Amino acid sequence: MSTFMAELIGTMILIIFGGGVVANVSLNKSKAQGGGWIVVALAWGLAVAMAVYAVGSFSGAHLNPAVTLGLASIGEFAWADVPAYILAQMIGGILGGMVVYFHFLPHWKATDDPAVKLGVFSTDPAIPHTFSNLLSEFIGTAVLLVGLLSIGANKFSDGLNPLIVGFLIVAIGLSLGGPTGYAINPARDLGPRIAHFILPIPGKGGSNWTYSWIPVVGPVLGGVFGALFYQAVFTGKVTTLFWIWTVVSVAIFAITFFLGSKGTQALPHGDQIEN
């Protein structure tokens, strides 16, 4: 299997399981409706673990543009391979969203709330606040990269690493996921959001493009910063890029704050779980 196909299939598996659990606990007449946040967080962690088990030996199982960019920024991945990886991840995210749509086909019509339907595919903030929402995605993804690199620095029994990575995702979801639904992955959010836009979902409403840039920009900034921070603090290698990226990130947050931190990104919805 090529690395391109591995990243595509791995990301598709990630979304099938991850988007699937949100559909399972959210959509009307699902037997799992009301399963709750712990179920969602646990399933997302297992989704990552299963995807890594499936394709890790072929591509390293980045499954996330923020991971790909973060590893490239510290010299652990070739910049020349970055565009193909990100393209594969985005396609995989779209296809995964489509699989979830077909799997729950009769439940879309049975569910009235457009925000619940969109929540199966992509994230939105619990409280719309652009600066804070962006910061939440930044922190979550920075923690992800520090965690991944820390896990990689340890030795485990053969085959155990993907499961430990899954536990990391569960921890992020349970501890940091509430404010924005912890996209921490542009392909996880933008890919399925595109699928939502394309698919003929009954009564789906808009795809909330106003908010869509946050789960892309936040994870990219946070992923690269997290990798550079790990390199600087854990290995003692402080690079010029670390300082440049820190200044750029601070500038973006400052601009976001001073231009007005409150927005209208959230959609009105009921108490259904979404992610």
CSV table of C-alpha atoms in Angstrom, one decimal:
chain,number,residue,atom,x,y,z
A,1,MET,CA,0.0,0.0,0.0
A,2,SER,CA,1.3,3.5,-0.8
A,3,THR,CA,1.7,6.1,1.9
A,4,PHE,CA,-1.0,8.2,0.1
A,5,MET,CA,-3.6,5.4,0.3
A,6,ALA,CA,-2.5,4.5,3.8
A,7,GLU,CA,-3.2,8.1,5.0
A,8,LEU,CA,-6.5,8.2,3.1
A,9,ILE,CA,-7.8,4.9,4.4
A,10,GLY,CA,-6.5,5.6,7.9
A,11,THR,CA,-8.2,8.9,8.1
A,12,MET,CA,-11.4,7.4,6.7
A,13,ILE,CA,-11.3,4.7,9.4
A,14,LEU,CA,-10.8,7.5,12.0
A,15,ILE,CA,-13.9,9.3,10.8
A,16,ILE,CA,-16.1,6.2,10.4
A,17,PHE,CA,-15.6,5.3,14.0
A,18,GLY,CA,-15.4,8.9,15.4
A,19,GLY,CA,-18.2,10.4,13.4
A,20,GLY,CA,-20.1,7.1,13.9
A,21,VAL,CA,-20.1,7.4,17.7
A,22,VAL,CA,-21.4,11.0,17.5
A,23,ALA,CA,-24.2,9.9,15.2
A,24,ASN,CA,-24.9,6.9,17.4
A,25,VAL,CA,-25.4,9.0,20.6
A,26,SER,CA,-27.0,12.0,18.9
A,27,LEU,CA,-29.4,11.0,16.1
A,28,ASN,CA,-33.0,10.3,16.9
A,29,LYS,CA,-34.1,6.6,17.2
A,30,SER,CA,-30.6,5.4,17.5
A,31,LYS,CA,-30.4,2.7,20.1
A,32,ALA,CA,-27.4,4.5,21.6
A,33,GLN,CA,-29.0,7.9,21.7
A,34,GLY,CA,-28.0,9.8,24.9
A,35,GLY,CA,-24.8,7.8,25.4
A,36,GLY,CA,-23.0,10.9,26.6
A,37,TRP,CA,-19.6,12.5,26.5
A,38,ILE,CA,-17.6,9.7,28.0
A,39,VAL,CA,-18.8,7.3,25.3
A,40,VAL,CA,-17.9,9.9,22.6
A,41,ALA,CA,-14.4,10.5,24.1
A,42,LEU,CA,-13.7,6.8,24.5
A,43,ALA,CA,-14.8,5.9,21.0
A,44,TRP,CA,-12.7,8.7,19.5
A,45,GLY,CA,-9.7,7.3,21.3
A,46,LEU,CA,-10.4,3.8,20.0
A,47,ALA,CA,-11.0,5.3,16.5
A,48,VAL,CA,-7.5,6.7,16.5
A,49,ALA,CA,-6.0,3.5,17.9
A,50,MET,CA,-7.7,1.3,15.2
A,51,ALA,CA,-6.7,3.7,12.4
A,52,VAL,CA,-3.1,3.6,13.6
A,53,TYR,CA,-3.1,-0.2,13.8
A,54,ALA,CA,-4.5,-0.4,10.3
A,55,VAL,CA,-2.0,1.9,8.5
A,56,GLY,CA,0.8,2.8,10.8
A,57,SER,CA,3.2,0.3,9.2
A,58,PHE,CA,2.7,1.9,5.8
A,59,SER,CA,2.7,5.7,6.5
A,60,GLY,CA,3.4,6.2,10.1
A,61,ALA,CA,-0.4,7.0,10.5
A,62,HIS,CA,-0.3,10.8,10.9
A,63,LEU,CA,-4.0,11.0,10.0
A,64,ASN,CA,-3.9,14.7,10.8
A,65,PRO,CA,-2.3,17.7,8.9
A,66,ALA,CA,-1.3,19.2,12.2
A,67,VAL,CA,0.7,16.1,13.0
A,68,THR,CA,2.3,16.0,9.6
A,69,LEU,CA,3.2,19.7,9.8
A,70,GLY,CA,4.4,19.4,13.3
A,71,LEU,CA,6.8,16.5,12.5
A,72,ALA,CA,8.1,18.3,9.4
A,73,SER,CA,8.8,21.4,11.5
A,74,ILE,CA,11.2,19.5,13.7
A,75,GLY,CA,12.9,17.5,10.9
A,76,GLU,CA,11.2,14.2,11.6
A,77,PHE,CA,9.2,14.2,8.3
A,78,ALA,CA,10.2,15.3,4.8
A,79,TRP,CA,8.6,18.6,3.7
A,80,ALA,CA,8.4,17.3,0.2
A,81,ASP,CA,5.9,14.6,1.3
A,82,VAL,CA,3.7,17.0,3.3
A,83,PRO,CA,1.2,18.1,0.5
A,84,ALA,CA,0.4,14.5,-0.5
A,85,TYR,CA,-0.2,13.5,3.1
A,86,ILE,CA,-2.5,16.4,3.7
A,87,LEU,CA,-4.4,15.8,0.5
A,88,ALA,CA,-4.9,12.1,1.4
A,89,GLN,CA,-6.0,13.0,4.9
A,90,MET,CA,-8.6,15.5,3.6
A,91,ILE,CA,-10.0,13.0,1.1
A,92,GLY,CA,-10.1,10.3,3.8
A,93,GLY,CA,-12.1,12.7,6.0
A,94,ILE,CA,-14.6,13.4,3.3
A,95,LEU,CA,-15.1,9.7,2.5
A,96,GLY,CA,-15.4,8.8,6.1
A,97,GLY,CA,-18.1,11.4,6.6
A,98,MET,CA,-20.0,9.9,3.6
A,99,VAL,CA,-19.8,6.4,5.0
A,100,VAL,CA,-21.3,7.6,8.3
A,101,TYR,CA,-24.1,9.3,6.4
A,102,PHE,CA,-25.0,6.1,4.6
A,103,HIS,CA,-24.7,4.0,7.7
A,104,PHE,CA,-27.3,6.1,9.5
A,105,LEU,CA,-29.4,6.9,6.4
A,106,PRO,CA,-32.9,6.7,7.9
A,107,HIS,CA,-31.9,8.6,11.0
A,108,TRP,CA,-31.3,12.0,9.3
A,109,LYS,CA,-35.0,12.4,8.4
A,110,ALA,CA,-36.0,11.3,11.9
A,111,THR,CA,-33.8,14.0,13.5
A,112,ASP,CA,-35.1,17.6,13.4
A,113,ASP,CA,-32.2,19.6,14.8
A,114,PRO,CA,-29.9,20.8,12.0
A,115,ALA,CA,-27.1,21.5,14.5
A,116,VAL,CA,-27.2,17.9,15.8
A,117,LYS,CA,-26.8,16.6,12.2
A,118,LEU,CA,-23.9,18.9,11.6
A,119,GLY,CA,-22.4,17.9,14.9
A,120,VAL,CA,-22.0,14.4,13.5
A,121,PHE,CA,-19.6,15.7,10.9
A,122,SER,CA,-17.8,18.6,12.5
A,123,THR,CA,-17.3,20.7,15.6
A,124,ASP,CA,-18.7,23.9,16.9
A,125,PRO,CA,-18.1,25.8,20.2
A,126,ALA,CA,-20.1,25.4,23.4
A,127,ILE,CA,-19.7,29.2,23.8
A,128,PRO,CA,-19.0,31.2,20.7
A,129,HIS,CA,-15.8,33.2,21.5
A,130,THR,CA,-13.4,33.4,18.7
A,131,PHE,CA,-10.2,34.1,20.7
A,132,SER,CA,-11.0,31.4,23.3
A,133,ASN,CA,-12.2,28.9,20.7
A,134,LEU,CA,-9.0,29.3,18.7
A,135,LEU,CA,-6.9,29.1,21.9
A,136,SER,CA,-8.7,25.9,22.9
A,137,GLU,CA,-7.9,24.2,19.6
A,138,PHE,CA,-4.3,25.5,19.9
A,139,ILE,CA,-3.8,24.1,23.4
A,140,GLY,CA,-5.4,20.8,22.6
A,141,THR,CA,-3.3,20.2,19.5
A,142,ALA,CA,-0.1,21.3,21.2
A,143,VAL,CA,-0.8,18.8,24.0
A,144,LEU,CA,-1.4,16.2,21.3
A,145,LEU,CA,1.9,16.7,19.6
A,146,VAL,CA,3.8,16.8,22.9
A,147,GLY,CA,2.0,13.7,23.9
A,148,LEU,CA,2.8,11.9,20.7
A,149,LEU,CA,6.4,12.8,20.7
A,150,SER,CA,6.6,11.8,24.4
A,151,ILE,CA,5.0,8.4,23.7
A,152,GLY,CA,7.5,7.9,20.8
A,153,ALA,CA,10.4,8.5,23.1
A,154,ASN,CA,9.4,5.5,25.3
A,155,LYS,CA,9.6,1.8,24.6
A,156,PHE,CA,6.5,-0.3,24.8
A,157,SER,CA,5.8,-3.9,24.0
A,158,ASP,CA,5.3,-4.6,20.3
A,159,GLY,CA,2.0,-3.3,19.0
A,160,LEU,CA,1.1,-1.4,22.2
A,161,ASN,CA,1.9,2.1,20.9
A,162,PRO,CA,-1.3,2.7,19.0
A,163,LEU,CA,-3.4,1.9,22.0
A,164,ILE,CA,-1.4,4.3,24.1
A,165,VAL,CA,-2.0,7.0,21.5
A,166,GLY,CA,-5.7,6.2,21.7
A,167,PHE,CA,-5.5,6.8,25.5
A,168,LEU,CA,-3.9,10.2,24.8
A,169,ILE,CA,-6.9,11.1,22.6
A,170,VAL,CA,-9.3,10.0,25.3
A,171,ALA,CA,-7.5,12.1,27.9
A,172,ILE,CA,-7.6,15.2,25.6
A,173,GLY,CA,-11.3,14.7,25.0
A,174,LEU,CA,-12.2,14.1,28.7
A,175,SER,CA,-10.0,17.0,30.0
A,176,LEU,CA,-9.9,19.6,27.3
A,177,GLY,CA,-12.7,18.7,24.8
A,178,GLY,CA,-15.7,20.6,26.2
A,179,PRO,CA,-15.2,24.1,24.9
A,180,THR,CA,-15.0,23.3,21.2
A,181,GLY,CA,-15.5,19.5,20.8
A,182,TYR,CA,-11.7,19.1,20.4
A,183,ALA,CA,-11.2,18.9,16.6
A,184,ILE,CA,-7.4,19.0,17.1
A,185,ASN,CA,-7.2,17.9,13.4
A,186,PRO,CA,-8.1,19.9,10.3
A,187,ALA,CA,-8.9,16.8,8.3
A,188,ARG,CA,-11.2,15.5,11.0
A,189,ASP,CA,-13.3,18.7,10.9
A,190,LEU,CA,-13.0,20.2,7.4
A,191,GLY,CA,-13.2,16.9,5.6
A,192,PRO,CA,-16.5,15.8,7.1
A,193,ARG,CA,-17.8,19.3,7.0
A,194,ILE,CA,-17.3,19.3,3.2
A,195,ALA,CA,-19.1,15.9,3.2
A,196,HIS,CA,-22.0,17.6,5.1
A,197,PHE,CA,-22.1,20.4,2.6
A,198,ILE,CA,-22.2,17.9,-0.4
A,199,LEU,CA,-24.6,15.2,0.9
A,200,PRO,CA,-28.4,15.4,0.5
A,201,ILE,CA,-29.1,15.3,4.2
A,202,PRO,CA,-32.8,16.1,4.9
A,203,GLY,CA,-33.2,19.4,6.8
A,204,LYS,CA,-29.5,19.7,7.3
A,205,GLY,CA,-29.2,23.5,7.3
A,206,GLY,CA,-25.9,25.3,6.8
A,207,SER,CA,-22.4,23.8,7.3
A,208,ASN,CA,-21.4,26.7,9.6
A,209,TRP,CA,-18.5,28.0,7.5
A,210,THR,CA,-18.2,31.0,9.7
A,211,TYR,CA,-16.6,28.8,12.4
A,212,SER,CA,-14.8,26.4,10.1
A,213,TRP,CA,-11.5,28.2,10.0
A,214,ILE,CA,-10.9,27.8,13.7
A,215,PRO,CA,-10.6,24.0,13.7
A,216,VAL,CA,-8.1,24.4,10.9
A,217,VAL,CA,-6.0,27.3,12.0
A,218,GLY,CA,-6.0,26.4,15.7
A,219,PRO,CA,-4.7,22.9,15.2
A,220,VAL,CA,-2.1,24.0,12.7
A,221,LEU,CA,-0.7,26.6,15.0
A,222,GLY,CA,-0.9,24.4,18.0
A,223,GLY,CA,0.5,21.3,16.3
A,224,VAL,CA,3.6,23.0,15.0
A,225,PHE,CA,4.1,24.9,18.3
A,226,GLY,CA,3.7,21.6,20.3
A,227,ALA,CA,6.4,19.9,18.2
A,228,LEU,CA,8.8,22.8,18.4
A,229,PHE,CA,8.2,23.1,22.1
A,230,TYR,CA,8.9,19.5,22.7
A,231,GLN,CA,12.1,19.8,20.7
A,232,ALA,CA,13.2,22.9,22.6
A,233,VAL,CA,12.2,21.8,26.1
A,234,PHE,CA,12.6,18.0,26.1
A,235,THR,CA,15.7,17.7,23.8
A,236,GLY,CA,17.3,21.1,24.4
A,237,LYS,CA,17.3,22.0,20.7
A,238,VAL,CA,15.9,25.5,20.4
A,239,THR,CA,15.6,26.5,16.8
A,240,THR,CA,15.0,29.8,15.1
A,241,LEU,CA,11.7,28.4,13.8
A,242,PHE,CA,10.5,27.9,17.4
A,243,TRP,CA,10.9,31.7,18.1
A,244,ILE,CA,9.4,32.6,14.7
A,245,TRP,CA,6.4,30.4,15.2
A,246,THR,CA,5.9,31.6,18.8
A,247,VAL,CA,5.8,35.2,17.6
A,248,VAL,CA,3.5,34.4,14.7
A,249,SER,CA,1.1,32.5,17.0
A,250,VAL,CA,1.1,35.4,19.5
A,251,ALA,CA,0.4,37.9,16.7
A,252,ILE,CA,-2.5,35.9,15.4
A,253,PHE,CA,-4.0,35.6,18.8
A,254,ALA,CA,-3.5,39.3,19.5
A,255,ILE,CA,-5.2,40.2,16.2
A,256,THR,CA,-8.1,37.8,16.9
A,257,PHE,CA,-8.5,39.3,20.4
A,258,PHE,CA,-8.4,42.9,19.3
A,259,LEU,CA,-10.6,42.5,16.3
A,260,GLY,CA,-13.4,41.2,18.5
A,261,SER,CA,-13.3,37.9,20.3
A,262,LYS,CA,-17.0,37.2,20.3
A,263,GLY,CA,-18.6,35.7,17.2
A,264,THR,CA,-21.7,33.9,16.0
A,265,GLN,CA,-20.1,30.6,15.1
A,266,ALA,CA,-22.3,28.4,17.1
A,267,LEU,CA,-25.6,27.1,15.8
A,268,PRO,CA,-28.7,26.9,18.1
A,269,HIS,CA,-29.3,23.3,19.2
A,270,GLY,CA,-30.7,21.2,21.9
A,271,ASP,CA,-28.8,19.2,24.5
A,272,GLN,CA,-27.6,16.5,22.1
A,273,ILE,CA,-24.0,15.5,22.2
A,274,GLU,CA,-22.0,16.7,19.3
A,275,ASN,CA,-18.3,16.6,18.5
